[in-house]
PDB file of C-alpha atoms in Angstrom:
ATOM      1  CA  GLN A   1      89.229 107.839 111.100  1.00 84.00           C
ATOM      2  CA  VAL A   2      89.154 105.737 108.051  1.00 91.00           C
ATOM      3  CA  GLN A   3      92.182 104.312 106.235  1.00 95.00           C
ATOM      4  CA  LEU A   4      91.926 103.746 102.518  1.00 96.00           C
ATOM      5  CA  VAL A   5      94.469 101.547 100.324  1.00 97.00           C
ATOM      6  CA  GLU A   6      94.123 101.224  96.831  1.00 98.00           C
ATOM      7  CA  SER A   7      95.593  98.623  94.762  1.00 98.00           C
ATOM      8  CA  GLY A   8      95.006  96.520  91.331  1.00 98.00           C
ATOM      9  CA  GLY A   9      96.631  99.019  88.932  1.00 98.00           C
ATOM     10  CA  GLY A  10      99.128  98.260  86.305  1.00 98.00           C
ATOM     11  CA  LEU A  11      99.906  98.243  82.708  1.00 98.00           C
ATOM     12  CA  VAL A  12      97.420  97.338  80.143  1.00 98.00           C
ATOM     13  CA  GLN A  13      96.415  97.310  76.407  1.00 98.00           C
ATOM     14  CA  ALA A  14      93.732  99.530  75.153  1.00 98.00           C
ATOM     15  CA  GLY A  15      90.418  97.416  75.297  1.00 98.00           C
ATOM     16  CA  GLY A  16      91.454  95.489  78.166  1.00 98.00           C
ATOM     17  CA  SER A  17      90.198  95.464  81.703  1.00 98.00           C
ATOM     18  CA  LEU A  18      91.222  96.180  85.337  1.00 98.00           C
ATOM     19  CA  ARG A  19      89.649  95.836  88.440  1.00 98.00           C
ATOM     20  CA  LEU A  20      90.919  98.443  91.230  1.00 98.00           C
ATOM     21  CA  SER A  21      90.444  97.616  95.051  1.00 98.00           C
ATOM     22  CA  CYS A  22      90.040 100.017  97.749  1.00 96.00           C
ATOM     23  CA  ALA A  23      90.463  98.257 101.269  1.00 95.00           C
ATOM     24  CA  ALA A  24      88.835 100.346 104.061  1.00 93.00           C
ATOM     25  CA  SER A  25      89.497 100.166 107.726  1.00 92.00           C
ATOM     26  CA  GLY A  26      88.691 102.042 111.066  1.00 87.00           C
ATOM     27  CA  ARG A  27      84.894 102.304 111.351  1.00 73.00           C
ATOM     28  CA  THR A  28      81.577 101.054 110.523  1.00 70.00           C
ATOM     29  CA  PHE A  29      81.519 101.018 106.816  1.00 73.00           C
ATOM     30  CA  SER A  30      77.905 100.986 105.967  1.00 78.00           C
ATOM     31  CA  SER A  31      77.755 104.711 106.990  1.00 82.00           C
ATOM     32  CA  LEU A  32      80.393 105.825 104.346  1.00 88.00           C
ATOM     33  CA  SER A  33      79.806 107.498 100.812  1.00 92.00           C
ATOM     34  CA  MET A  34      82.688 106.470  98.652  1.00 93.00           C
ATOM     35  CA  GLY A  35      84.097 107.883  95.576  1.00 96.00           C
ATOM     36  CA  TRP A  36      86.613 107.190  92.904  1.00 97.00           C
ATOM     37  CA  PHE A  37      88.828 109.900  91.384  1.00 98.00           C
ATOM     38  CA  ARG A  38      91.877 109.898  89.099  1.00 98.00           C
ATOM     39  CA  GLN A  39      94.506 112.301  88.079  1.00 98.00           C
ATOM     40  CA  ALA A  40      96.840 112.126  84.880  1.00 97.00           C
ATOM     41  CA  PRO A  41     100.085 114.112  84.773  1.00 91.00           C
ATOM     42  CA  GLY A  42      99.696 117.771  84.570  1.00 95.00           C
ATOM     43  CA  LYS A  43      96.076 117.476  85.023  1.00 96.00           C
ATOM     44  CA  GLU A  44      93.701 118.228  87.821  1.00 97.00           C
ATOM     45  CA  ARG A  45      92.162 115.570  89.854  1.00 96.00           C
ATOM     46  CA  GLU A  46      88.737 114.667  88.506  1.00 96.00           C
ATOM     47  CA  PHE A  47      85.857 112.644  89.758  1.00 97.00           C
ATOM     48  CA  VAL A  48      85.117 109.265  88.557  1.00 97.00           C
ATOM     49  CA  GLY A  49      82.256 107.672  90.225  1.00 97.00           C
ATOM     50  CA  GLY A  50      80.755 107.562  93.687  1.00 95.00           C
ATOM     51  CA  THR A  51      78.249 105.466  95.642  1.00 92.00           C
ATOM     52  CA  ARG A  52      77.250 104.664  99.247  1.00 90.00           C
ATOM     53  CA  TRP A  53      78.676 101.796 101.023  1.00 86.00           C
ATOM     54  CA  SER A  54      75.427 100.324 101.788  1.00 83.00           C
ATOM     55  CA  GLY A  55      74.522 100.304  98.122  1.00 77.00           C
ATOM     56  CA  GLY A  56      71.892 102.121  95.887  1.00 80.00           C
ATOM     57  CA  SER A  57      72.324 104.311  92.777  1.00 84.00           C
ATOM     58  CA  ALA A  58      76.045 105.147  91.810  1.00 91.00           C
ATOM     59  CA  TYR A  59      76.775 108.056  89.993  1.00 93.00           C
ATOM     60  CA  TYR A  60      79.693 108.354  87.070  1.00 96.00           C
ATOM     61  CA  ALA A  61      81.404 111.039  85.114  1.00 95.00           C
ATOM     62  CA  ASP A  62      80.244 111.199  81.475  1.00 94.00           C
ATOM     63  CA  SER A  63      83.805 110.316  80.269  1.00 89.00           C
ATOM     64  CA  VAL A  64      83.557 106.796  81.963  1.00 91.00           C
ATOM     65  CA  LYS A  65      79.900 105.995  82.126  1.00 88.00           C
ATOM     66  CA  GLY A  66      79.257 102.751  80.629  1.00 93.00           C
ATOM     67  CA  ARG A  67      82.663 101.602  80.970  1.00 96.00           C
ATOM     68  CA  PHE A  68      83.382 101.786  84.960  1.00 97.00           C
ATOM     69  CA  THR A  69      81.513 100.180  87.613  1.00 96.00           C
ATOM     70  CA  ILE A  70      81.647 100.399  91.404  1.00 95.00           C
ATOM     71  CA  SER A  71      80.785  97.363  93.269  1.00 93.00           C
ATOM     72  CA  ARG A  72      81.718  95.992  96.985  1.00 90.00           C
ATOM     73  CA  ASP A  73      82.827  93.062  99.070  1.00 91.00           C
ATOM     74  CA  ASN A  74      81.322  93.645 102.729  1.00 85.00           C
ATOM     75  CA  ALA A  75      83.182  90.501 104.055  1.00 88.00           C
ATOM     76  CA  LYS A  76      86.457  91.931 102.577  1.00 92.00           C
ATOM     77  CA  ASN A  77      85.843  95.660 103.601  1.00 90.00           C
ATOM     78  CA  THR A  78      86.599  96.430  99.958  1.00 93.00           C
ATOM     79  CA  VAL A  79      85.048  98.596  97.194  1.00 94.00           C
ATOM     80  CA  TYR A  80      85.952  98.092  93.761  1.00 96.00           C
ATOM     81  CA  LEU A  81      86.165 100.058  90.521  1.00 98.00           C
ATOM     82  CA  GLN A  82      85.687  97.639  87.404  1.00 98.00           C
ATOM     83  CA  ILE A  83      87.251  99.167  84.365  1.00 97.00           C
ATOM     84  CA  ASN A  84      86.354  97.961  81.055  1.00 97.00           C
ATOM     85  CA  SER A  85      87.240  98.860  77.510  1.00 97.00           C
ATOM     86  CA  LEU A  86      90.103 100.849  78.753  1.00 97.00           C
ATOM     87  CA  LYS A  87      91.385 103.649  76.671  1.00 96.00           C
ATOM     88  CA  PRO A  88      94.840 105.397  76.609  1.00 96.00           C
ATOM     89  CA  GLU A  89      93.152 108.472  78.052  1.00 95.00           C
ATOM     90  CA  ASP A  90      92.346 106.442  81.205  1.00 96.00           C
ATOM     91  CA  THR A  91      95.950 106.477  82.105  1.00 97.00           C
ATOM     92  CA  ALA A  92      96.238 108.161  85.520  1.00 98.00           C
ATOM     93  CA  VAL A  93      96.710 107.569  89.311  1.00 98.00           C
ATOM     94  CA  TYR A  94      93.238 106.500  90.537  1.00 98.00           C
ATOM     95  CA  TYR A  95      92.287 107.402  94.154  1.00 98.00           C
ATOM     96  CA  CYS A  96      89.519 106.210  96.241  1.00 97.00           C
ATOM     97  CA  ALA A  97      87.818 108.629  99.067  1.00 96.00           C
ATOM     98  CA  ALA A  98      85.403 108.331 101.921  1.00 95.00           C
ATOM     99  CA  THR A  99      83.273 110.706 103.860  1.00 93.00           C
ATOM    100  CA  ILE A 100      80.926 109.822 106.801  1.00 89.00           C
ATOM    101  CA  ARG A 101      78.655 112.440 105.728  1.00 84.00           C
ATOM    102  CA  PRO A 102      76.650 112.562 102.522  1.00 84.00           C
ATOM    103  CA  ALA A 103      78.834 113.594  99.641  1.00 86.00           C
ATOM    104  CA  GLY A 104      77.656 116.507  97.680  1.00 86.00           C
ATOM    105  CA  SER A 105      76.832 117.216  94.100  1.00 86.00           C
ATOM    106  CA  TYR A 106      76.042 113.521  93.142  1.00 87.00           C
ATOM    107  CA  PHE A 107      79.289 112.003  95.106  1.00 90.00           C
ATOM    108  CA  ARG A 108      81.573 114.501  93.359  1.00 92.00           C
ATOM    109  CA  THR A 109      82.809 116.511  96.407  1.00 92.00           C
ATOM    110  CA  GLY A 110      82.753 116.610 100.321  1.00 94.00           C
ATOM    111  CA  TYR A 111      85.463 113.852 100.982  1.00 95.00           C
ATOM    112  CA  ASP A 112      87.397 113.576 104.145  1.00 93.00           C
ATOM    113  CA  TYR A 113      89.624 110.699 103.584  1.00 95.00           C
ATOM    114  CA  TRP A 114      91.859 109.630 100.697  1.00 97.00           C
ATOM    115  CA  GLY A 115      93.921 106.668  99.786  1.00 97.00           C
ATOM    116  CA  GLN A 116      97.488 106.796  98.296  1.00 97.00           C
ATOM    117  CA  GLY A 117      96.634 105.924  94.718  1.00 98.00           C
ATOM    118  CA  THR A 118      97.225 103.127  92.168  1.00 98.00           C
ATOM    119  CA  GLN A 119      98.642 103.678  88.866  1.00 98.00           C
ATOM    120  CA  VAL A 120      96.703 102.587  85.767  1.00 98.00           C
ATOM    121  CA  THR A 121      98.818 102.926  82.284  1.00 98.00           C
ATOM    122  CA  VAL A 122      97.053 102.098  79.058  1.00 98.00           C
ATOM    123  CA  SER A 123      98.885 101.340  76.203  1.00 97.00           C
ATOM    124  CA  SER A 124      97.781 101.670  72.549  1.00 92.00           C
TER     125      SER A 124
END
């Protein structure tokens, strides 16, 4: 199994930046596909971005492309989501996810493991 714990959320003004962390444990992480999702109040969970732990091309939702970047620190077993130029519509609980098999639909589907989420609130 894989355990995932998100952190790094908080309250920030529009135009600011945050870096969310997803600490992983429980297996060899190089075999994982990783995804970031978010869920705003009253809305369905939506895909933000995804990549392989080992690197390679990352894919992002159109709504965040150019502002969000996924990275990793292998020594800390942690995947990051850097969020720049924050907008009020970015307000949501952000979740990281993982699967031991290739994720489908350009990392949008197929995840088996989920973290508890971290709240991001963007003020005007």
